[in-house]
């Protein structure tokens, strides 16, 4: 078991489009505007929509300028766990088991000046509490930061024959790019896949086929597809693969 902790300063990152737009709203309520949110001139329809709100009419967003910047300090910590066990010469062959797990305990991004202003305005009721201020405070379980990742590997070897089983697990996360009307963030389900193979390896030093290994296997045995998320291809590519069940065969020869 290993505990680790990383503290970083002057990280390179972005403020975020949604944060910039929320800040633009807050500044407009206060009589200003966020110059990084560029808008078209208001149409007559826009002017009619803003009537009675107390806000100056604005047009549709053309673009948000969100250049890279140095972020405030970040603290990340977690625990890595490993269990390795093997049994040899049992009469039924050699067995081995490997279990690995990683628990993300803390991922805290200190809010920058603008993010802190948004959080304070939200606490004061100036911003709808259902709006998510992204990229600040506790980020565990947000997007590509699951609490748990785990894997298990089991292998068996006997007189040239072999079998292997591999399981991979990623716990659920929330998608900050999608939310319900009450502000509840979209839950991306946990994901588990299994892979298996069988093989035979020739062990005959007098043969030309010595050390030849032939393997047949199936990846993603149960054909589990990536859970749905608000991303380019409908899933979080940094966490999941959308490849279904795959069959493969391989041959290896040592010289």
PDB file of C-alpha atoms in Angstrom:
ATOM      1  CA  UNK A   1       0.000   0.000   0.000  1.00  0.00           C
ATOM      2  CA  UNK A   2       1.314   3.435  -0.957  1.00  0.00           C
ATOM      3  CA  UNK A   3      -0.057   6.830   0.050  1.00  0.00           C
ATOM      4  CA  UNK A   4       0.919   9.709  -2.218  1.00  0.00           C
ATOM      5  CA  UNK A   5       0.323  13.437  -2.268  1.00  0.00           C
ATOM      6  CA  UNK A   6       1.186  16.039  -4.888  1.00  0.00           C
ATOM      7  CA  UNK A   7       1.044  19.813  -4.457  1.00  0.00           C
ATOM      8  CA  UNK A   8       1.364  22.022  -7.529  1.00  0.00           C
ATOM      9  CA  UNK A   9       1.645  25.737  -8.192  1.00  0.00           C
ATOM     10  CA  UNK A  10       1.392  27.835 -11.357  1.00  0.00           C
ATOM     11  CA  UNK A  11      -0.420  25.118 -13.287  1.00  0.00           C
ATOM     12  CA  UNK A  12      -1.294  25.845 -16.897  1.00  0.00           C
ATOM     13  CA  UNK A  13      -5.029  25.683 -17.576  1.00  0.00           C
ATOM     14  CA  UNK A  14      -8.133  27.546 -18.734  1.00  0.00           C
ATOM     15  CA  UNK A  15     -10.948  29.348 -16.940  1.00  0.00           C
ATOM     16  CA  UNK A  16     -13.659  27.528 -18.910  1.00  0.00           C
ATOM     17  CA  UNK A  17     -16.318  28.736 -21.345  1.00  0.00           C
ATOM     18  CA  UNK A  18     -19.210  28.132 -18.944  1.00  0.00           C
ATOM     19  CA  UNK A  19     -17.440  30.038 -16.143  1.00  0.00           C
ATOM     20  CA  UNK A  20     -16.741  32.952 -18.505  1.00  0.00           C
ATOM     21  CA  UNK A  21     -20.403  33.121 -19.553  1.00  0.00           C
ATOM     22  CA  UNK A  22     -21.584  32.947 -15.934  1.00  0.00           C
ATOM     23  CA  UNK A  23     -19.152  35.744 -15.037  1.00  0.00           C
ATOM     24  CA  UNK A  24     -20.503  37.769 -17.962  1.00  0.00           C
ATOM     25  CA  UNK A  25     -24.017  37.443 -16.519  1.00  0.00           C
ATOM     26  CA  UNK A  26     -22.836  38.453 -13.029  1.00  0.00           C
ATOM     27  CA  UNK A  27     -20.991  41.515 -14.366  1.00  0.00           C
ATOM     28  CA  UNK A  28     -24.006  42.549 -16.437  1.00  0.00           C
ATOM     29  CA  UNK A  29     -26.206  42.385 -13.347  1.00  0.00           C
ATOM     30  CA  UNK A  30     -23.662  44.710 -11.732  1.00  0.00           C
ATOM     31  CA  UNK A  31     -23.672  47.053 -14.732  1.00  0.00           C
ATOM     32  CA  UNK A  32     -20.568  45.760 -16.537  1.00  0.00           C
ATOM     33  CA  UNK A  33     -19.661  42.916 -18.899  1.00  0.00           C
ATOM     34  CA  UNK A  34     -17.011  40.280 -19.465  1.00  0.00           C
ATOM     35  CA  UNK A  35     -14.980  41.439 -22.492  1.00  0.00           C
ATOM     36  CA  UNK A  36     -13.864  37.867 -23.145  1.00  0.00           C
ATOM     37  CA  UNK A  37     -17.436  36.906 -24.071  1.00  0.00           C
ATOM     38  CA  UNK A  38     -17.987  38.436 -27.492  1.00  0.00           C
ATOM     39  CA  UNK A  39     -21.576  38.877 -28.656  1.00  0.00           C
ATOM     40  CA  UNK A  40     -23.456  39.966 -31.752  1.00  0.00           C
ATOM     41  CA  UNK A  41     -25.525  43.133 -31.701  1.00  0.00           C
ATOM     42  CA  UNK A  42     -28.932  42.511 -30.114  1.00  0.00           C
ATOM     43  CA  UNK A  43     -31.789  41.862 -32.516  1.00  0.00           C
ATOM     44  CA  UNK A  44     -35.307  43.166 -31.985  1.00  0.00           C
ATOM     45  CA  UNK A  45     -36.224  39.730 -30.662  1.00  0.00           C
ATOM     46  CA  UNK A  46     -33.385  39.970 -28.109  1.00  0.00           C
ATOM     47  CA  UNK A  47     -34.586  43.433 -27.058  1.00  0.00           C
ATOM     48  CA  UNK A  48     -38.120  42.106 -26.573  1.00  0.00           C
ATOM     49  CA  UNK A  49     -36.846  39.116 -24.552  1.00  0.00           C
ATOM     50  CA  UNK A  50     -34.921  41.412 -22.180  1.00  0.00           C
ATOM     51  CA  UNK A  51     -37.863  43.738 -21.595  1.00  0.00           C
ATOM     52  CA  UNK A  52     -38.654  44.007 -17.885  1.00  0.00           C
ATOM     53  CA  UNK A  53     -35.536  42.153 -16.693  1.00  0.00           C
ATOM     54  CA  UNK A  54     -33.612  45.271 -15.695  1.00  0.00           C
ATOM     55  CA  UNK A  55     -30.690  44.157 -17.877  1.00  0.00           C
ATOM     56  CA  UNK A  56     -29.353  45.789 -20.999  1.00  0.00           C
ATOM     57  CA  UNK A  57     -30.260  43.667 -24.063  1.00  0.00           C
ATOM     58  CA  UNK A  58     -27.420  41.576 -25.496  1.00  0.00           C
ATOM     59  CA  UNK A  59     -27.082  39.494 -28.640  1.00  0.00           C
ATOM     60  CA  UNK A  60     -26.099  35.884 -29.154  1.00  0.00           C
ATOM     61  CA  UNK A  61     -22.605  34.747 -28.163  1.00  0.00           C
ATOM     62  CA  UNK A  62     -20.164  34.709 -31.072  1.00  0.00           C
ATOM     63  CA  UNK A  63     -17.153  33.353 -29.209  1.00  0.00           C
ATOM     64  CA  UNK A  64     -15.521  33.085 -25.802  1.00  0.00           C
ATOM     65  CA  UNK A  65     -11.824  33.959 -25.591  1.00  0.00           C
ATOM     66  CA  UNK A  66     -10.379  31.448 -23.138  1.00  0.00           C
ATOM     67  CA  UNK A  67      -6.606  31.595 -23.313  1.00  0.00           C
ATOM     68  CA  UNK A  68      -4.293  29.475 -21.188  1.00  0.00           C
ATOM     69  CA  UNK A  69      -3.312  30.975 -17.856  1.00  0.00           C
ATOM     70  CA  UNK A  70      -1.479  30.130 -14.627  1.00  0.00           C
ATOM     71  CA  UNK A  71      -3.940  28.608 -12.191  1.00  0.00           C
ATOM     72  CA  UNK A  72      -4.023  28.731  -8.396  1.00  0.00           C
ATOM     73  CA  UNK A  73      -2.451  25.899  -6.339  1.00  0.00           C
ATOM     74  CA  UNK A  74      -3.771  22.347  -6.564  1.00  0.00           C
ATOM     75  CA  UNK A  75      -3.563  19.470  -4.078  1.00  0.00           C
ATOM     76  CA  UNK A  76      -4.022  15.829  -5.112  1.00  0.00           C
ATOM     77  CA  UNK A  77      -3.679  12.719  -2.953  1.00  0.00           C
ATOM     78  CA  UNK A  78      -4.566   9.049  -3.089  1.00  0.00           C
ATOM     79  CA  UNK A  79      -3.729   5.488  -2.115  1.00  0.00           C
ATOM     80  CA  UNK A  80      -2.427   2.710  -4.374  1.00  0.00           C
ATOM     81  CA  UNK A  81      -3.082  -0.855  -3.231  1.00  0.00           C
ATOM     82  CA  UNK A  82      -1.585  -4.065  -4.583  1.00  0.00           C
ATOM     83  CA  UNK A  83      -1.921  -7.738  -3.729  1.00  0.00           C
ATOM     84  CA  UNK A  84       0.226 -10.357  -5.500  1.00  0.00           C
ATOM     85  CA  UNK A  85      -0.028 -14.065  -4.752  1.00  0.00           C
ATOM     86  CA  UNK A  86       1.307 -17.126  -6.541  1.00  0.00           C
ATOM     87  CA  UNK A  87       1.292 -20.886  -5.972  1.00  0.00           C
ATOM     88  CA  UNK A  88       3.750 -23.090  -7.826  1.00  0.00           C
ATOM     89  CA  UNK A  89       4.135 -26.845  -8.416  1.00  0.00           C
ATOM     90  CA  UNK A  90       0.698 -27.819  -7.112  1.00  0.00           C
ATOM     91  CA  UNK A  91       0.317 -30.871  -9.345  1.00  0.00           C
ATOM     92  CA  UNK A  92      -2.334 -28.940 -11.257  1.00  0.00           C
ATOM     93  CA  UNK A  93       0.082 -26.273 -12.434  1.00  0.00           C
ATOM     94  CA  UNK A  94       1.204 -22.829 -11.360  1.00  0.00           C
ATOM     95  CA  UNK A  95      -1.323 -20.184 -10.329  1.00  0.00           C
ATOM     96  CA  UNK A  96      -0.905 -16.445  -9.837  1.00  0.00           C
ATOM     97  CA  UNK A  97      -3.232 -13.621  -8.835  1.00  0.00           C
ATOM     98  CA  UNK A  98      -2.627  -9.862  -9.038  1.00  0.00           C
ATOM     99  CA  UNK A  99      -5.055  -7.305  -7.606  1.00  0.00           C
ATOM    100  CA  UNK A 100      -4.471  -3.571  -7.980  1.00  0.00           C
ATOM    101  CA  UNK A 101      -6.614  -0.637  -6.891  1.00  0.00           C
ATOM    102  CA  UNK A 102      -6.159   3.134  -6.789  1.00  0.00           C
ATOM    103  CA  UNK A 103      -8.316   5.403  -4.604  1.00  0.00           C
ATOM    104  CA  UNK A 104      -8.357   9.130  -5.375  1.00  0.00           C
ATOM    105  CA  UNK A 105      -8.811  10.742  -1.960  1.00  0.00           C
ATOM    106  CA  UNK A 106      -8.409  14.429  -2.695  1.00  0.00           C
ATOM    107  CA  UNK A 107      -8.330  16.590  -5.821  1.00  0.00           C
ATOM    108  CA  UNK A 108      -8.732  20.175  -4.666  1.00  0.00           C
ATOM    109  CA  UNK A 109      -8.250  23.104  -7.004  1.00  0.00           C
ATOM    110  CA  UNK A 110      -8.042  26.370  -5.091  1.00  0.00           C
ATOM    111  CA  UNK A 111     -10.472  28.835  -6.722  1.00  0.00           C
ATOM    112  CA  UNK A 112      -8.894  31.716  -8.610  1.00  0.00           C
ATOM    113  CA  UNK A 113     -10.042  35.288  -8.158  1.00  0.00           C
ATOM    114  CA  UNK A 114     -12.801  35.073 -10.778  1.00  0.00           C
ATOM    115  CA  UNK A 115     -14.000  31.651  -9.641  1.00  0.00           C
ATOM    116  CA  UNK A 116     -14.043  32.821  -6.019  1.00  0.00           C
ATOM    117  CA  UNK A 117     -16.222  35.772  -7.084  1.00  0.00           C
ATOM    118  CA  UNK A 118     -18.666  33.399  -8.768  1.00  0.00           C
ATOM    119  CA  UNK A 119     -18.807  31.113  -5.732  1.00  0.00           C
ATOM    120  CA  UNK A 120     -19.402  34.087  -3.420  1.00  0.00           C
ATOM    121  CA  UNK A 121     -22.132  35.452  -5.713  1.00  0.00           C
ATOM    122  CA  UNK A 122     -23.801  32.071  -5.781  1.00  0.00           C
ATOM    123  CA  UNK A 123     -23.735  31.873  -1.987  1.00  0.00           C
ATOM    124  CA  UNK A 124     -25.277  35.370  -1.845  1.00  0.00           C
ATOM    125  CA  UNK A 125     -28.098  34.346  -4.189  1.00  0.00           C
ATOM    126  CA  UNK A 126     -26.936  36.488  -7.110  1.00  0.00           C
ATOM    127  CA  UNK A 127     -26.354  33.413  -9.296  1.00  0.00           C
ATOM    128  CA  UNK A 128     -28.697  30.455  -9.652  1.00  0.00           C
ATOM    129  CA  UNK A 129     -27.496  27.707  -7.236  1.00  0.00           C
ATOM    130  CA  UNK A 130     -28.039  25.080  -9.949  1.00  0.00           C
ATOM    131  CA  UNK A 131     -25.196  26.549 -12.067  1.00  0.00           C
ATOM    132  CA  UNK A 132     -22.014  24.511 -11.734  1.00  0.00           C
ATOM    133  CA  UNK A 133     -18.814  26.532 -11.215  1.00  0.00           C
ATOM    134  CA  UNK A 134     -16.363  24.201 -12.926  1.00  0.00           C
ATOM    135  CA  UNK A 135     -12.679  23.604 -12.250  1.00  0.00           C
ATOM    136  CA  UNK A 136     -12.610  24.760  -8.637  1.00  0.00           C
ATOM    137  CA  UNK A 137     -12.752  23.258  -5.137  1.00  0.00           C
ATOM    138  CA  UNK A 138     -13.330  19.491  -4.788  1.00  0.00           C
ATOM    139  CA  UNK A 139     -12.969  17.858  -8.218  1.00  0.00           C
ATOM    140  CA  UNK A 140     -13.043  14.181  -7.189  1.00  0.00           C
ATOM    141  CA  UNK A 141     -15.557  12.270  -9.369  1.00  0.00           C
ATOM    142  CA  UNK A 142     -15.808  15.124 -11.875  1.00  0.00           C
ATOM    143  CA  UNK A 143     -15.328  14.062 -15.505  1.00  0.00           C
ATOM    144  CA  UNK A 144     -12.112  12.007 -15.813  1.00  0.00           C
ATOM    145  CA  UNK A 145     -11.393  11.728 -12.062  1.00  0.00           C
ATOM    146  CA  UNK A 146     -13.100   8.610 -10.664  1.00  0.00           C
ATOM    147  CA  UNK A 147     -12.703   7.706  -6.996  1.00  0.00           C
ATOM    148  CA  UNK A 148     -11.688   4.138  -7.817  1.00  0.00           C
ATOM    149  CA  UNK A 149      -9.769   2.327 -10.508  1.00  0.00           C
ATOM    150  CA  UNK A 150      -9.055  -1.371 -10.099  1.00  0.00           C
ATOM    151  CA  UNK A 151      -7.813  -4.377 -12.035  1.00  0.00           C
ATOM    152  CA  UNK A 152      -7.387  -8.098 -11.416  1.00  0.00           C
ATOM    153  CA  UNK A 153      -5.281 -10.641 -13.302  1.00  0.00           C
ATOM    154  CA  UNK A 154      -5.402 -14.419 -12.882  1.00  0.00           C
ATOM    155  CA  UNK A 155      -3.071 -16.819 -14.744  1.00  0.00           C
ATOM    156  CA  UNK A 156      -2.607 -20.593 -14.845  1.00  0.00           C
ATOM    157  CA  UNK A 157       0.260 -22.531 -16.425  1.00  0.00           C
ATOM    158  CA  UNK A 158       0.614 -26.323 -16.775  1.00  0.00           C
ATOM    159  CA  UNK A 159       2.927 -28.260 -19.121  1.00  0.00           C
ATOM    160  CA  UNK A 160       2.863 -25.637 -21.844  1.00  0.00           C
ATOM    161  CA  UNK A 161      -0.806 -24.878 -21.511  1.00  0.00           C
ATOM    162  CA  UNK A 162      -1.910 -21.538 -20.154  1.00  0.00           C
ATOM    163  CA  UNK A 163      -4.970 -19.482 -19.340  1.00  0.00           C
ATOM    164  CA  UNK A 164      -5.330 -15.850 -18.358  1.00  0.00           C
ATOM    165  CA  UNK A 165      -8.151 -13.642 -17.146  1.00  0.00           C
ATOM    166  CA  UNK A 166      -8.071  -9.857 -16.809  1.00  0.00           C
ATOM    167  CA  UNK A 167     -10.741  -7.563 -15.309  1.00  0.00           C
ATOM    168  CA  UNK A 168     -10.663  -3.763 -15.365  1.00  0.00           C
ATOM    169  CA  UNK A 169     -12.966  -1.492 -13.352  1.00  0.00           C
ATOM    170  CA  UNK A 170     -13.553   2.285 -13.280  1.00  0.00           C
ATOM    171  CA  UNK A 171     -16.043   3.770 -10.814  1.00  0.00           C
ATOM    172  CA  UNK A 172     -18.750   6.277 -11.731  1.00  0.00           C
ATOM    173  CA  UNK A 173     -18.157   9.993 -12.330  1.00  0.00           C
ATOM    174  CA  UNK A 174     -20.354  13.032 -12.942  1.00  0.00           C
ATOM    175  CA  UNK A 175     -20.317  14.925 -16.219  1.00  0.00           C
ATOM    176  CA  UNK A 176     -20.054  18.688 -15.674  1.00  0.00           C
ATOM    177  CA  UNK A 177     -21.073  19.286 -19.284  1.00  0.00           C
ATOM    178  CA  UNK A 178     -24.617  18.044 -18.710  1.00  0.00           C
ATOM    179  CA  UNK A 179     -27.097  18.569 -15.897  1.00  0.00           C
ATOM    180  CA  UNK A 180     -30.782  18.244 -15.068  1.00  0.00           C
ATOM    181  CA  UNK A 181     -33.063  21.240 -14.604  1.00  0.00           C
ATOM    182  CA  UNK A 182     -32.455  21.214 -10.833  1.00  0.00           C
ATOM    183  CA  UNK A 183     -28.684  21.373 -11.335  1.00  0.00           C
ATOM    184  CA  UNK A 184     -28.018  17.684 -10.675  1.00  0.00           C
ATOM    185  CA  UNK A 185     -25.031  16.670 -12.767  1.00  0.00           C
ATOM    186  CA  UNK A 186     -25.350  13.790 -15.207  1.00  0.00           C
ATOM    187  CA  UNK A 187     -24.017  10.519 -13.744  1.00  0.00           C
ATOM    188  CA  UNK A 188     -21.687   8.491 -15.946  1.00  0.00           C
ATOM    189  CA  UNK A 189     -22.026   4.892 -14.787  1.00  0.00           C
ATOM    190  CA  UNK A 190     -19.172   2.755 -13.544  1.00  0.00           C
ATOM    191  CA  UNK A 191     -17.611   0.424 -16.101  1.00  0.00           C
ATOM    192  CA  UNK A 192     -16.164  -3.087 -15.916  1.00  0.00           C
ATOM    193  CA  UNK A 193     -14.677  -5.212 -18.693  1.00  0.00           C
ATOM    194  CA  UNK A 194     -13.283  -8.748 -18.787  1.00  0.00           C
ATOM    195  CA  UNK A 195     -10.744 -10.318 -21.128  1.00  0.00           C
ATOM    196  CA  UNK A 196      -9.607 -13.945 -21.382  1.00  0.00           C
ATOM    197  CA  UNK A 197      -7.062 -15.967 -23.369  1.00  0.00           C
ATOM    198  CA  UNK A 198      -5.836 -19.548 -23.737  1.00  0.00           C
ATOM    199  CA  UNK A 199      -2.421 -20.481 -25.037  1.00  0.00           C
ATOM    200  CA  UNK A 200       0.040 -23.264 -25.677  1.00  0.00           C
ATOM    201  CA  UNK A 201       3.818 -22.923 -25.639  1.00  0.00           C
ATOM    202  CA  UNK A 202       6.126 -25.585 -27.084  1.00  0.00           C
ATOM    203  CA  UNK A 203       8.890 -26.622 -24.671  1.00  0.00           C
ATOM    204  CA  UNK A 204      11.060 -29.040 -26.643  1.00  0.00           C
ATOM    205  CA  UNK A 205      14.667 -27.978 -27.088  1.00  0.00           C
ATOM    206  CA  UNK A 206      15.180 -30.570 -29.785  1.00  0.00           C
ATOM    207  CA  UNK A 207      12.392 -29.195 -31.924  1.00  0.00           C
ATOM    208  CA  UNK A 208      12.458 -26.357 -34.455  1.00  0.00           C
ATOM    209  CA  UNK A 209       9.218 -25.159 -32.849  1.00  0.00           C
ATOM    210  CA  UNK A 210      10.768 -24.790 -29.424  1.00  0.00           C
ATOM    211  CA  UNK A 211       9.491 -21.657 -27.626  1.00  0.00           C
ATOM    212  CA  UNK A 212       6.639 -21.201 -30.117  1.00  0.00           C
ATOM    213  CA  UNK A 213       3.628 -19.748 -28.322  1.00  0.00           C
ATOM    214  CA  UNK A 214       0.183 -19.705 -29.846  1.00  0.00           C
ATOM    215  CA  UNK A 215      -2.533 -17.678 -28.103  1.00  0.00           C
ATOM    216  CA  UNK A 216      -6.254 -17.169 -28.725  1.00  0.00           C
ATOM    217  CA  UNK A 217      -8.208 -14.587 -26.761  1.00  0.00           C
ATOM    218  CA  UNK A 218     -11.235 -12.357 -26.394  1.00  0.00           C
ATOM    219  CA  UNK A 219     -11.040  -8.747 -25.218  1.00  0.00           C
ATOM    220  CA  UNK A 220     -14.131  -7.248 -23.601  1.00  0.00           C
ATOM    221  CA  UNK A 221     -15.707 -10.678 -23.299  1.00  0.00           C
ATOM    222  CA  UNK A 222     -19.161  -9.429 -22.279  1.00  0.00           C
ATOM    223  CA  UNK A 223     -19.245  -6.741 -25.005  1.00  0.00           C
ATOM    224  CA  UNK A 224     -19.595  -3.843 -22.542  1.00  0.00           C
ATOM    225  CA  UNK A 225     -19.806  -0.502 -24.324  1.00  0.00           C
ATOM    226  CA  UNK A 226     -18.640   2.757 -22.774  1.00  0.00           C
ATOM    227  CA  UNK A 227     -21.259   4.479 -20.583  1.00  0.00           C
ATOM    228  CA  UNK A 228     -22.973   7.498 -22.110  1.00  0.00           C
ATOM    229  CA  UNK A 229     -21.429  10.936 -21.490  1.00  0.00           C
ATOM    230  CA  UNK A 230     -21.638  14.447 -22.929  1.00  0.00           C
ATOM    231  CA  UNK A 231     -18.477  14.169 -25.026  1.00  0.00           C
ATOM    232  CA  UNK A 232     -17.491  14.298 -28.689  1.00  0.00           C
ATOM    233  CA  UNK A 233     -18.203  10.638 -29.405  1.00  0.00           C
ATOM    234  CA  UNK A 234     -20.694  10.101 -26.589  1.00  0.00           C
ATOM    235  CA  UNK A 235     -18.256   8.731 -24.018  1.00  0.00           C
ATOM    236  CA  UNK A 236     -15.263   9.852 -21.932  1.00  0.00           C
ATOM    237  CA  UNK A 237     -12.280   8.745 -23.985  1.00  0.00           C
ATOM    238  CA  UNK A 238      -9.819   9.363 -21.133  1.00  0.00           C
ATOM    239  CA  UNK A 239     -11.619   6.735 -19.035  1.00  0.00           C
ATOM    240  CA  UNK A 240     -13.380   4.324 -21.350  1.00  0.00           C
ATOM    241  CA  UNK A 241     -13.000   2.573 -24.673  1.00  0.00           C
ATOM    242  CA  UNK A 242     -15.973   2.058 -26.964  1.00  0.00           C
ATOM    243  CA  UNK A 243     -14.530  -1.036 -28.605  1.00  0.00           C
ATOM    244  CA  UNK A 244     -16.872  -3.956 -28.167  1.00  0.00           C
ATOM    245  CA  UNK A 245     -15.968  -7.641 -28.032  1.00  0.00           C
ATOM    246  CA  UNK A 246     -12.768  -8.404 -29.979  1.00  0.00           C
ATOM    247  CA  UNK A 247     -11.363 -11.814 -30.907  1.00  0.00           C
ATOM    248  CA  UNK A 248      -7.677 -12.189 -31.632  1.00  0.00           C
ATOM    249  CA  UNK A 249      -4.996 -14.780 -32.308  1.00  0.00           C
ATOM    250  CA  UNK A 250      -1.248 -14.450 -32.094  1.00  0.00           C
ATOM    251  CA  UNK A 251       1.873 -16.562 -32.575  1.00  0.00           C
ATOM    252  CA  UNK A 252       5.298 -15.772 -31.069  1.00  0.00           C
ATOM    253  CA  UNK A 253       8.587 -17.468 -31.799  1.00  0.00           C
ATOM    254  CA  UNK A 254      11.869 -16.798 -29.982  1.00  0.00           C
ATOM    255  CA  UNK A 255      15.179 -17.219 -31.812  1.00  0.00           C
TER     256      UNK A 255
END
